mmCIF file of C-alpha atoms and ligand atoms in Angstrom:
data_model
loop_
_atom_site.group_PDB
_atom_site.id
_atom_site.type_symbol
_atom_site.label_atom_id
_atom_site.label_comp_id
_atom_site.label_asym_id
_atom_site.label_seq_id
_atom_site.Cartn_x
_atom_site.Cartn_y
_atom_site.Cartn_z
ATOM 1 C CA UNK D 1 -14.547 -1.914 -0.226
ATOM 2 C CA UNK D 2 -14.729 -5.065 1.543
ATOM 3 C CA UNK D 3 -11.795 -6.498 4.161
ATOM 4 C CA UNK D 4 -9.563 -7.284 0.862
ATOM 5 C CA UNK D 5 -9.429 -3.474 -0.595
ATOM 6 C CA UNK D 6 -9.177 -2.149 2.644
ATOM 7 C CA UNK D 7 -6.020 -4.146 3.363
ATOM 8 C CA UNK D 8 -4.548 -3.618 0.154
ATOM 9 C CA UNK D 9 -5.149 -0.070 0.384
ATOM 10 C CA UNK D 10 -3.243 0.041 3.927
ATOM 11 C CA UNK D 11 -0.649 -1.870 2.989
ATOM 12 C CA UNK D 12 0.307 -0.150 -0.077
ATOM 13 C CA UNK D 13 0.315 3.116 1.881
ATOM 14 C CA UNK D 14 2.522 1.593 4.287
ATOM 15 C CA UNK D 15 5.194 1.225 1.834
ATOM 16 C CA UNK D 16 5.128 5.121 1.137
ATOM 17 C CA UNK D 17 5.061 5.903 4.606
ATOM 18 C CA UNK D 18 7.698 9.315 5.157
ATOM 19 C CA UNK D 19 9.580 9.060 8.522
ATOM 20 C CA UNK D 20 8.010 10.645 10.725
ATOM 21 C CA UNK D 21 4.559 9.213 9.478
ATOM 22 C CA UNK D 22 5.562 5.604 9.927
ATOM 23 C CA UNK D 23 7.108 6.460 12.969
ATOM 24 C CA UNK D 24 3.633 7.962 13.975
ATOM 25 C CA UNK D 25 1.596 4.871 12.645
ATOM 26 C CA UNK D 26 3.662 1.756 14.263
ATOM 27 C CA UNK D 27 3.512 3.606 17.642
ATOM 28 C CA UNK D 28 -0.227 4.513 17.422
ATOM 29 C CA UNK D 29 -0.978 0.902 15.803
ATOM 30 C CA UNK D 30 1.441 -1.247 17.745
ATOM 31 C CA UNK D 31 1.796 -4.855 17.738
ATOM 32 C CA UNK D 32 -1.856 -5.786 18.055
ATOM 33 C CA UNK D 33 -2.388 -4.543 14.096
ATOM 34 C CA UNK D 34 1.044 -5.797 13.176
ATOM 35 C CA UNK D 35 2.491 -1.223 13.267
ATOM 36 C CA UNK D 36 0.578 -1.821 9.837
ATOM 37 C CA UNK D 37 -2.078 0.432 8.347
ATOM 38 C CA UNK D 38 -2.629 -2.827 6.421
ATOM 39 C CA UNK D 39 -4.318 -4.783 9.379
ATOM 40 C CA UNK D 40 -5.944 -1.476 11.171
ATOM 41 C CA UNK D 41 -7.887 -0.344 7.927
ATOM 42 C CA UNK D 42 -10.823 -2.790 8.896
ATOM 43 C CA UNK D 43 -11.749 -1.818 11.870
ATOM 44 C CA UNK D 44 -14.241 1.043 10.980
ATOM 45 C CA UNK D 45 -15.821 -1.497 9.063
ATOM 46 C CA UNK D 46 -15.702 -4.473 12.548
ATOM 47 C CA UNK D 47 -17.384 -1.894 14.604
ATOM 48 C CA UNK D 48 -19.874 -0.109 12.770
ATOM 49 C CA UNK D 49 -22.157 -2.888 13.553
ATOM 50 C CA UNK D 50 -21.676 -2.525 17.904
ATOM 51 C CA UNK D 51 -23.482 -0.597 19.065
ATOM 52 C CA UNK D 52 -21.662 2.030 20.757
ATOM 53 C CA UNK D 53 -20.522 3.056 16.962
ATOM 54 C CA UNK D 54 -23.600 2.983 14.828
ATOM 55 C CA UNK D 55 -22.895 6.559 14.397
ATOM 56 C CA UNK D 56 -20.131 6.110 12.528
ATOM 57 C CA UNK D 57 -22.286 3.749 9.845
ATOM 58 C CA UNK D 58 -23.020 6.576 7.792
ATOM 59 C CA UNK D 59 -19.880 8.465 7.503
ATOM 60 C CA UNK D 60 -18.711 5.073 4.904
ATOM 61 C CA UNK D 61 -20.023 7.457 1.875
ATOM 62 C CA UNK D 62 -21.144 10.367 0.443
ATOM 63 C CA UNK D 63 -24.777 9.773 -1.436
ATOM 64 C CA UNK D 64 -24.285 12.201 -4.073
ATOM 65 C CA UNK D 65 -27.555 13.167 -5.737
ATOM 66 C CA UNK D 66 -26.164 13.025 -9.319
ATOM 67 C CA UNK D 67 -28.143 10.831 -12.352
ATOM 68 C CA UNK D 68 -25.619 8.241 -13.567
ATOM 69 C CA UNK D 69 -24.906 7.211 -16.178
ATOM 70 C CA UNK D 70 -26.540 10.697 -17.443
ATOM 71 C CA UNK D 71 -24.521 12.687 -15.386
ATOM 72 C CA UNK D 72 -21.952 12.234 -12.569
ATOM 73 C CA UNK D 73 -21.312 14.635 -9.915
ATOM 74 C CA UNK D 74 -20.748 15.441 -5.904
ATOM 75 C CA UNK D 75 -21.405 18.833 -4.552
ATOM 76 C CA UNK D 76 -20.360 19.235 -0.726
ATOM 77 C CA UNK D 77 -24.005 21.141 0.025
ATOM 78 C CA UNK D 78 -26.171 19.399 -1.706
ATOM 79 C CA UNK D 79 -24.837 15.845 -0.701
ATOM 80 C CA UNK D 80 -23.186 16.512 2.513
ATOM 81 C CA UNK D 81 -25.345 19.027 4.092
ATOM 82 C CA UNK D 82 -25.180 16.983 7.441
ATOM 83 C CA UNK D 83 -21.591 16.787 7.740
ATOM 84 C CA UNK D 84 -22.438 13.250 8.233
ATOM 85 C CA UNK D 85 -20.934 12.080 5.136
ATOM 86 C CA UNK D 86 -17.271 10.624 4.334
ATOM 87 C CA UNK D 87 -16.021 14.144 3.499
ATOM 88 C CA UNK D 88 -16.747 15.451 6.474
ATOM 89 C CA UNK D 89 -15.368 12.348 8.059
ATOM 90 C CA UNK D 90 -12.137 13.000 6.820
ATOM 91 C CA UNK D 91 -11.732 16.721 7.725
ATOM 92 C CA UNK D 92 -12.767 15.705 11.297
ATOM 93 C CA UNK D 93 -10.183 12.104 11.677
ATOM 94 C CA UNK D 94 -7.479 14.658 10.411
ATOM 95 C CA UNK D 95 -7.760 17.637 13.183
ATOM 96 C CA UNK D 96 -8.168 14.629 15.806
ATOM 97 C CA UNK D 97 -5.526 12.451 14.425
ATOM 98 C CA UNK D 98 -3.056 15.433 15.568
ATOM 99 C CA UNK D 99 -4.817 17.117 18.139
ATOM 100 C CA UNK D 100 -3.044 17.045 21.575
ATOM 101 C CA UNK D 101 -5.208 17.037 23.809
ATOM 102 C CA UNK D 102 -6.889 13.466 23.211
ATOM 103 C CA UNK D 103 -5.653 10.299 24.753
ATOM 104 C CA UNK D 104 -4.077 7.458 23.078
ATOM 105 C CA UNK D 105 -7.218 5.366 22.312
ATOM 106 C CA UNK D 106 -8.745 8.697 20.245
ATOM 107 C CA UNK D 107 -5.647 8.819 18.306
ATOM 108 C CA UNK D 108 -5.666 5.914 17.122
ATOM 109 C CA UNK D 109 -9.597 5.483 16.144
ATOM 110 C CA UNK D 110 -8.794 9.021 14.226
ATOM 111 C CA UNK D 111 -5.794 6.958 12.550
ATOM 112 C CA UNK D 112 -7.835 3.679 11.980
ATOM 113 C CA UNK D 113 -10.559 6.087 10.433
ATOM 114 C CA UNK D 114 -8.652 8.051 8.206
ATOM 115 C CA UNK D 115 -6.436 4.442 7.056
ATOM 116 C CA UNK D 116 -10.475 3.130 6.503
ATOM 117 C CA UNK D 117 -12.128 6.239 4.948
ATOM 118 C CA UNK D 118 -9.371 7.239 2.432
ATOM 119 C CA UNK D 119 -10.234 3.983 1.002
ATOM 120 C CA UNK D 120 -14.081 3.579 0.774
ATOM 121 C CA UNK D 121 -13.782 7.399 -0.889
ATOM 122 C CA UNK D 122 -12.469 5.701 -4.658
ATOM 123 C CA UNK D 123 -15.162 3.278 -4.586
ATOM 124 C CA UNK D 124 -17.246 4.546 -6.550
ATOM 125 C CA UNK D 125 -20.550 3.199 -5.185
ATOM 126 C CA UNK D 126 -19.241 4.797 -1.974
ATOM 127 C CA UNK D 127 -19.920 8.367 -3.864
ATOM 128 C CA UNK D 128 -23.642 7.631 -5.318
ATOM 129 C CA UNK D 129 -27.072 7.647 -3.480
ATOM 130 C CA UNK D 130 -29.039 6.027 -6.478
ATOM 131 C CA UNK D 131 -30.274 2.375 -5.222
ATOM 132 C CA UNK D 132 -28.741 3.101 -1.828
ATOM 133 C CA UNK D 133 -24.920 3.327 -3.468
ATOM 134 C CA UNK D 134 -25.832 0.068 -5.910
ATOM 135 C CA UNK D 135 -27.131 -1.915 -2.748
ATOM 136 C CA UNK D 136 -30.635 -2.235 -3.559
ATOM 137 C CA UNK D 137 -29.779 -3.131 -7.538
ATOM 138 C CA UNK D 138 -29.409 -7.164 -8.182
ATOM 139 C CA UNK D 139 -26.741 -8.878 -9.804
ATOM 140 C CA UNK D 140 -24.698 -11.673 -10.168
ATOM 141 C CA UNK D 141 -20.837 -12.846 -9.891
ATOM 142 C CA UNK D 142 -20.138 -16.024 -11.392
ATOM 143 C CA UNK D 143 -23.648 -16.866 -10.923
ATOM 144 C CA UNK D 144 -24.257 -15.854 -7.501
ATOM 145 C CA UNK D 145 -26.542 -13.563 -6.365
ATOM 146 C CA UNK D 146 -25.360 -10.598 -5.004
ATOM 147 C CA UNK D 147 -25.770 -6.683 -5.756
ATOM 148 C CA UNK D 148 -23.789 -4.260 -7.609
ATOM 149 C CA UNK D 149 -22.457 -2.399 -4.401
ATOM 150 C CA UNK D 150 -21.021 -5.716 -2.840
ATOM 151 C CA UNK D 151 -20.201 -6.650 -6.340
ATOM 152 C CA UNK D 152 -17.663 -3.997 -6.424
ATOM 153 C CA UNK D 153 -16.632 -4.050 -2.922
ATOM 154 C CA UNK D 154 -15.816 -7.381 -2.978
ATOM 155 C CA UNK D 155 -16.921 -10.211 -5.264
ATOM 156 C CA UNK D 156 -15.082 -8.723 -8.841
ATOM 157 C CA UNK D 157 -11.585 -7.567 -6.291
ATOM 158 C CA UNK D 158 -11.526 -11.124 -4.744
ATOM 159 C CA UNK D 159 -12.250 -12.895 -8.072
ATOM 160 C CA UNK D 160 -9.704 -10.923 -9.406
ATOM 161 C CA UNK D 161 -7.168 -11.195 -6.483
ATOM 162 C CA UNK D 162 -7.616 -15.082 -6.349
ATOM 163 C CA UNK D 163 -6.591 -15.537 -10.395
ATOM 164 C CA UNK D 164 -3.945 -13.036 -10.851
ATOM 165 C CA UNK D 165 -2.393 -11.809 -7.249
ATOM 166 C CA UNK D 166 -2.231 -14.956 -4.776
ATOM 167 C CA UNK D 167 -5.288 -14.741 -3.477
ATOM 168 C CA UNK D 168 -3.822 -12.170 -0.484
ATOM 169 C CA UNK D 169 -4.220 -8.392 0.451
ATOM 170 C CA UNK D 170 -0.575 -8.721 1.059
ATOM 171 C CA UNK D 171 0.304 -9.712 -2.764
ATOM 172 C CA UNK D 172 -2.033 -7.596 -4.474
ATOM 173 C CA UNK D 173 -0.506 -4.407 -2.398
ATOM 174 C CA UNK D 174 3.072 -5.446 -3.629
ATOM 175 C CA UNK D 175 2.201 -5.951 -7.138
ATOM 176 C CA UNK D 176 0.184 -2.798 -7.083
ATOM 177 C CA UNK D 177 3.427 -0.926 -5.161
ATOM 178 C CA UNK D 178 5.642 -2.408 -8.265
ATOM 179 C CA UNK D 179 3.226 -0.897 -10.983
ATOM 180 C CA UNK D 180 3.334 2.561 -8.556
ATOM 181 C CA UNK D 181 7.308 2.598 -8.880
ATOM 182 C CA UNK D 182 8.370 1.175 -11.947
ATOM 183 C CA UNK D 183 4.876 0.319 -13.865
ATOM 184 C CA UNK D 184 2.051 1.859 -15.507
ATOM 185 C CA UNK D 185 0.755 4.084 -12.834
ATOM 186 C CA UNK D 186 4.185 5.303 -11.931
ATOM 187 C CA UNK D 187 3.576 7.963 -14.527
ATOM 188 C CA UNK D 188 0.454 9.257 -13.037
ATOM 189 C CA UNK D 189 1.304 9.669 -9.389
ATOM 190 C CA UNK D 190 2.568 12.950 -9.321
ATOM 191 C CA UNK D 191 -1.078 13.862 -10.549
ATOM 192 C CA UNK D 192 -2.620 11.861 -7.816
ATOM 193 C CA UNK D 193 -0.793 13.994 -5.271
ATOM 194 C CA UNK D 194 -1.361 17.198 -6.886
ATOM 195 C CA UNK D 195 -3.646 18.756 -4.793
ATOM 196 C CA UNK D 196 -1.268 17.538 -1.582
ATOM 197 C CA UNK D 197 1.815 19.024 -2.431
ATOM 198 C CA UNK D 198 2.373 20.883 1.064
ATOM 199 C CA UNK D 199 5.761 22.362 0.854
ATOM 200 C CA UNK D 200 6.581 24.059 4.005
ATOM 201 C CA UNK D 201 7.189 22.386 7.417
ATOM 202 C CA UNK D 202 5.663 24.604 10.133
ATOM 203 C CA UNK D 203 6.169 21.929 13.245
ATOM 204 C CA UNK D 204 5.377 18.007 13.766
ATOM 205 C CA UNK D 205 1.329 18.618 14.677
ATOM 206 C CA UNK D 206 0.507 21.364 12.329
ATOM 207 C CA UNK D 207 3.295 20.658 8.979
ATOM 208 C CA UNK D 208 1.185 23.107 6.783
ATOM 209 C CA UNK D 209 1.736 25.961 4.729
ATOM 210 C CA UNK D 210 0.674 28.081 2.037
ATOM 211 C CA UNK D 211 0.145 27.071 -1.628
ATOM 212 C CA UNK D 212 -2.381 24.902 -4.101
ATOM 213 C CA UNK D 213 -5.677 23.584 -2.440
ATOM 214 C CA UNK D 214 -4.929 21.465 0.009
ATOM 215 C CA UNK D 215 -2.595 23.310 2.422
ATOM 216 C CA UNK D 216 -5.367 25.937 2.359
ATOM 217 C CA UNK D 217 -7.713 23.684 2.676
ATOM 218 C CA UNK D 218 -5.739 21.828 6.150
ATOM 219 C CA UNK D 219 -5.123 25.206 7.243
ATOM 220 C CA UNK D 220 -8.713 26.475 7.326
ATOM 221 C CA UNK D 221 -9.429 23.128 8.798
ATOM 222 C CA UNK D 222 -7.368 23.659 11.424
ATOM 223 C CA UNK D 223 -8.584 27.407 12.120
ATOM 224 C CA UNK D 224 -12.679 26.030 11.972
ATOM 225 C CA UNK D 225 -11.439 23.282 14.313
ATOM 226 C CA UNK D 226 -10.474 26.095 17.035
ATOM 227 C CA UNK D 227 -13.614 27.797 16.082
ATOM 228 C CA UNK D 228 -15.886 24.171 17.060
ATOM 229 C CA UNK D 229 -17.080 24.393 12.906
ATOM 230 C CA UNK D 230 -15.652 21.893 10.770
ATOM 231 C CA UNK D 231 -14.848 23.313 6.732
ATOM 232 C CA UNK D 232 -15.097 21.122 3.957
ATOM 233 C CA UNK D 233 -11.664 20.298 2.377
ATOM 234 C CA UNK D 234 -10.663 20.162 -1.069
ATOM 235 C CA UNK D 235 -8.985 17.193 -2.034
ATOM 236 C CA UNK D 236 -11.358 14.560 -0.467
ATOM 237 C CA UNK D 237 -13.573 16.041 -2.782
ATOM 238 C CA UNK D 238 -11.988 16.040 -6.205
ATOM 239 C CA UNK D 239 -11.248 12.163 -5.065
ATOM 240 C CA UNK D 240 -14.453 11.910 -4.449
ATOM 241 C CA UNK D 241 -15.509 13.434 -7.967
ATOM 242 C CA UNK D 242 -12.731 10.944 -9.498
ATOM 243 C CA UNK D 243 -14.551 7.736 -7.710
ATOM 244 C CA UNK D 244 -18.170 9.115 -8.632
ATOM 245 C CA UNK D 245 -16.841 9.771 -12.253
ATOM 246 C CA UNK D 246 -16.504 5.904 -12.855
ATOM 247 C CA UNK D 247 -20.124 5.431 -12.309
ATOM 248 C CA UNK D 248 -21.210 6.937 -15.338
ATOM 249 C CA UNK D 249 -18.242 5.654 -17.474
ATOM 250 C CA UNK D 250 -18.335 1.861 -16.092
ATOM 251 C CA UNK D 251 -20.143 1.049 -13.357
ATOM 252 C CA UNK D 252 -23.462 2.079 -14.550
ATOM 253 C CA UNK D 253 -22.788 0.682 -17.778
ATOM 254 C CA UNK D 254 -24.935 -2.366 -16.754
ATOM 255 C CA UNK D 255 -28.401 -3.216 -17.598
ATOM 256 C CA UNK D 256 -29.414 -6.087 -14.915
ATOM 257 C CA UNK D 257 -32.954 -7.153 -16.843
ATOM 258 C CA UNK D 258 -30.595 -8.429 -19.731
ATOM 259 C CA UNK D 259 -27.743 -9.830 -18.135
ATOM 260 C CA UNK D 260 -26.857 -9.559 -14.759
ATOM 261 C CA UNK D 261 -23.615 -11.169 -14.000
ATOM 262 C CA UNK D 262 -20.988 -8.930 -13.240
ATOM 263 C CA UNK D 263 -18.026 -11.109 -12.607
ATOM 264 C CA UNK D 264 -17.265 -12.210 -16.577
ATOM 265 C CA UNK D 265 -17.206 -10.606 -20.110
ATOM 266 C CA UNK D 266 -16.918 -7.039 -21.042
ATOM 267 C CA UNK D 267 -18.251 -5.889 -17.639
ATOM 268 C CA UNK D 268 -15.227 -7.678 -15.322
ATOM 269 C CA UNK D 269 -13.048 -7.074 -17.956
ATOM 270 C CA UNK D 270 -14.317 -3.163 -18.116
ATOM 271 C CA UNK D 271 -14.262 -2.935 -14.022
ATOM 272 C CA UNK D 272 -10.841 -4.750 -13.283
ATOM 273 C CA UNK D 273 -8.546 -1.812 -14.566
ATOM 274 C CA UNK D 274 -10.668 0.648 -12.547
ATOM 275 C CA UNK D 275 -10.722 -1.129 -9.310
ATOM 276 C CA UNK D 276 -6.560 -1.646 -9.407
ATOM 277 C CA UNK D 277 -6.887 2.151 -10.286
ATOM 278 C CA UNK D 278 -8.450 3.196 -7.326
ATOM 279 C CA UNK D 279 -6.802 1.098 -4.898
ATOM 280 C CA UNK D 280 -2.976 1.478 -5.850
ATOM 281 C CA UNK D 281 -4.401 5.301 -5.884
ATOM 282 C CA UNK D 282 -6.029 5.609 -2.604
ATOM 283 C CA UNK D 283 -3.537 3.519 -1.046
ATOM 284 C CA UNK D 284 -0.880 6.239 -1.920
ATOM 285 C CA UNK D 285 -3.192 8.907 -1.104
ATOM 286 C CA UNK D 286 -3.315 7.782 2.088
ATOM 287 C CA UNK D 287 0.101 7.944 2.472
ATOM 288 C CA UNK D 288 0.841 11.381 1.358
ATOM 289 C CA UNK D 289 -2.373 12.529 3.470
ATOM 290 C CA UNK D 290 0.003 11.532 6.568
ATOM 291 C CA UNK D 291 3.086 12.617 5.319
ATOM 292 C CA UNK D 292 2.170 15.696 5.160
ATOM 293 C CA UNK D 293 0.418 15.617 8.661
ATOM 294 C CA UNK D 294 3.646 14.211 9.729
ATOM 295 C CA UNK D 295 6.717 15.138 8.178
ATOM 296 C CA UNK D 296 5.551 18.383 6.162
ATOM 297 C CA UNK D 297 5.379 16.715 2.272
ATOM 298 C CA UNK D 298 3.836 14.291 0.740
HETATM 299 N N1 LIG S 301 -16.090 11.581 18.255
HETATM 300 C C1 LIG S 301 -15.676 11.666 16.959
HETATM 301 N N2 LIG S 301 -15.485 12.884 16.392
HETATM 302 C C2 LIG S 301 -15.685 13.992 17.100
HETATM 303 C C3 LIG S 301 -16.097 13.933 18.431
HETATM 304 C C4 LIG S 301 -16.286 12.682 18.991
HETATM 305 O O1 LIG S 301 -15.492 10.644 16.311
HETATM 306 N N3 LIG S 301 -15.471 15.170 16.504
HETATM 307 C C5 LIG S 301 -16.280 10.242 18.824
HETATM 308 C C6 LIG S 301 -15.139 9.829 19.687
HETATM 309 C C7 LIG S 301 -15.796 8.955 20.730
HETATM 310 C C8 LIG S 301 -17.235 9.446 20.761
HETATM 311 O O2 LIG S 301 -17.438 10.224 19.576
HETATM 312 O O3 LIG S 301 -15.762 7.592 20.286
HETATM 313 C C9 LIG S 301 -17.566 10.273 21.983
HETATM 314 O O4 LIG S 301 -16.616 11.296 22.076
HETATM 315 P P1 LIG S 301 -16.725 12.461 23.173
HETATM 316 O O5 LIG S 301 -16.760 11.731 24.484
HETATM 317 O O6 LIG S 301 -15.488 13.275 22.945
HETATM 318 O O7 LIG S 301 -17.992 13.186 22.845
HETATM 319 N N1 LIG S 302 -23.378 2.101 1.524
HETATM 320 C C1 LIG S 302 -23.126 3.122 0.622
HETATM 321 N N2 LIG S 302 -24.066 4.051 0.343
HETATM 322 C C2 LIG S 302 -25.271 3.991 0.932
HETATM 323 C C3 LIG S 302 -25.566 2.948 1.827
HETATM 324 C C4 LIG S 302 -24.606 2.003 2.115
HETATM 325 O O1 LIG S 302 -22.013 3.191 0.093
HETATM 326 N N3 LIG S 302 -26.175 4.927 0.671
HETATM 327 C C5 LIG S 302 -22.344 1.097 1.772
HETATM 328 C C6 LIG S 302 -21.909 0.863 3.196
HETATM 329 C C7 LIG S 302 -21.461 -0.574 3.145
HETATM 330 C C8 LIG S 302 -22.410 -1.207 2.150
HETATM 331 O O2 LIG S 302 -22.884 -0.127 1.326
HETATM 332 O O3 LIG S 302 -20.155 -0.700 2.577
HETATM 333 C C9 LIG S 302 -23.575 -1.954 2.776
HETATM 334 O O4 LIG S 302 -24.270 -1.033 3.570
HETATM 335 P P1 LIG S 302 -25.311 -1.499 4.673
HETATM 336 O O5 LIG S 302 -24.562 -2.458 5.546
HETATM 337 O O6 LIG S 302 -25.689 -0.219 5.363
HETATM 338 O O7 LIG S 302 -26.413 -2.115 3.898
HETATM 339 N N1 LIG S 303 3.124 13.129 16.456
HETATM 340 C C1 LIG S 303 2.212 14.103 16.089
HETATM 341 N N2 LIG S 303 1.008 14.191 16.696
HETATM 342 C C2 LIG S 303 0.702 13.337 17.680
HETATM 343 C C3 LIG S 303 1.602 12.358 18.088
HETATM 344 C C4 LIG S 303 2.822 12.288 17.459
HETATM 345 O O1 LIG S 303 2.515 14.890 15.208
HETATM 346 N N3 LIG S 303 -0.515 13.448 18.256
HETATM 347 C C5 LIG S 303 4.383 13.052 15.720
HETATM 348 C C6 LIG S 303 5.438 13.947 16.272
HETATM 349 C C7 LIG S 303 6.675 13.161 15.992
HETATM 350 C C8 LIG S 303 6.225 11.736 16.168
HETATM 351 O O2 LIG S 303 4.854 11.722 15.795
HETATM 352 O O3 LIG S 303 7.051 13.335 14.647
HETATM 353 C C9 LIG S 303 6.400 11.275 17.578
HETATM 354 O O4 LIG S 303 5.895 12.312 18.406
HETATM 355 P P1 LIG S 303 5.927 12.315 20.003
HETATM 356 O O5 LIG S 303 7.116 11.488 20.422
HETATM 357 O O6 LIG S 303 6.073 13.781 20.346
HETATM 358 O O7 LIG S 303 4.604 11.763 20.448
HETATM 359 ZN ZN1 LIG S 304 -19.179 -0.761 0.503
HETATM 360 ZN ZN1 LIG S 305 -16.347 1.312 4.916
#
């Protein structure tokens, strides 16, 4: 996602923030990102240009070696073999987000990478290798050229943003937060969080426990951390299976010889629901991810 979804996505997990969690984030943040995850989630994205972080450039996505829109899929091996990958990226931002022994300025690059990475995992160019994620395809949006990666990063969310949400990450994060609580996807977020349901408190820097994937997914983390190995988690990967799923239902669904515009007709129309989707859904992923790091539940 561009600056726009990354915002959104922070703010909208700032809302669902548990105690100790926001506690966590406006101390680690402080004033120069506003305490917000909302300003800090664009800051992978700022310095992945400098030079003393081009090696965090390729931890943005996962290329998964899949055939869309034939068929989808992302297999930790076969497209993360590396570890250099967003998956991996996660697992590693979560053991340093907590771990005690870094200083201040580690913590909170761990935080800003996690608030960042959560989010670029539902986009589902993000979780594709063909054409370099979309990159290297051409397309249009409203007549300018662009490509179907930055397409979907960007141009269809800020087209989208401008008409209908006030043109702000701010407004498009509270409308998504009202459809969350009260609206459409209110019905759906207990499924969102269903492989994060972490039940048993064990202390403030290691709130895991026994149970469905993810808590033995943190807790092996934890134990390869100790052991200098890194083990692939669970739940980053079924979102990432989620994100990569849209590419053969929608975003694939595009044949750029015969018409290449991407920001009208049944293609925006098609794309729109998808990208609220995955933003009001990463957004509150993100927010259970450190609720459970930090107060012991989602
Ligand atoms: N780093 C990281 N993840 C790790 C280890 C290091 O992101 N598991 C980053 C943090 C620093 C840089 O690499 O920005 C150098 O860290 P160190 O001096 O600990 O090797
Ligand atoms: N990107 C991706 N998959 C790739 C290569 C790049 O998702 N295989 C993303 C990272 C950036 C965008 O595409 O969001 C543009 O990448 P770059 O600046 O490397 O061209
Ligand atoms: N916290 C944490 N890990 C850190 C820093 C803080 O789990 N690396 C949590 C513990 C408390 C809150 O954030 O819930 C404040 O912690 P403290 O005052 O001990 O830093
Ligand atoms: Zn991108
Ligand atoms: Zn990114």
């Amino acid at each position: 996602w561009g600056n726009l979804g990354h915002q959104t996505i922070g703010f909208i997990a700032q809302e669902f923030l548990a105690p100790n969690a926001l506690s966590f984030v406006q101390t680690t943040l402080g004033s120069m990102y506003n305490f917000s995850l909302g300003p800090a989630a664009t800051w992978a994205d700022m310095v992945k240009s400098e030079s003393e972080f081009t090696w965090s450039k390729n931890l943005h996505f996962v290329d998964a070696e899949d055939d869309p829109p034939t068929s989808c899929s992302v297999e930790e091996i076969r497209d993360c073999a590396s570890q250099i990958c967003v998956l991996a990226a996660i697992a590693n931002y979560t053991t340093r987000v907590v771990d005690p022994t870094l200083d201040a300025e580690q913590i909170q690059e761990a935080l800003k990478f996690i608030d960042h990475f959560i989010g670029d995992i539902g986009q589902p160019l993000h979780v594709e290798a063909v054409a370099a994620g979309g990159n290297d395809i051409d397309a249009l949006c409203d007549g300018s050229k662009t490509n179907l990666h930055a397409a979907w990063d960007t141009g269809m969310l800020t087209k989208n943003v401008d008409a209908v949400h006030g043109g702000t990450s701010e407004q498009y994060a509270a409308d998504l937060v009202v459809q969350i609580k009260n609206g459409s996807f209110s019905s759906l977020t207990s499924n969102w969080l269903s492989c994060t349901s972490i039940t048993e408190p064990v202390d403030n820097r290691r709130a895991f426990s026994s149970g469905p994937s993810i808590e033995t997914d943190i807790r092996s983390l934890f134990a390869a951390r100790d052991a200098e190995t890194i083990t692939p988690l669970e739940c980053p990967l079924i979102w990432a299976r989620e994100s990569n799923a849209f590419d053969c239902s929608t975003v694939f669904n595009f044949e750029p010889e015969v018409d290449p515009e991407l920001c009208t007709g049944s293609y925006f129309t098609n794309a729109i629901p998808v990208v609220d989707l995955q933003i009001a859904k990463q957004g509150f992923r993100l927010a259970a991810w450190l609720n459970v790091l930090f107060d012991g539940s989602p």
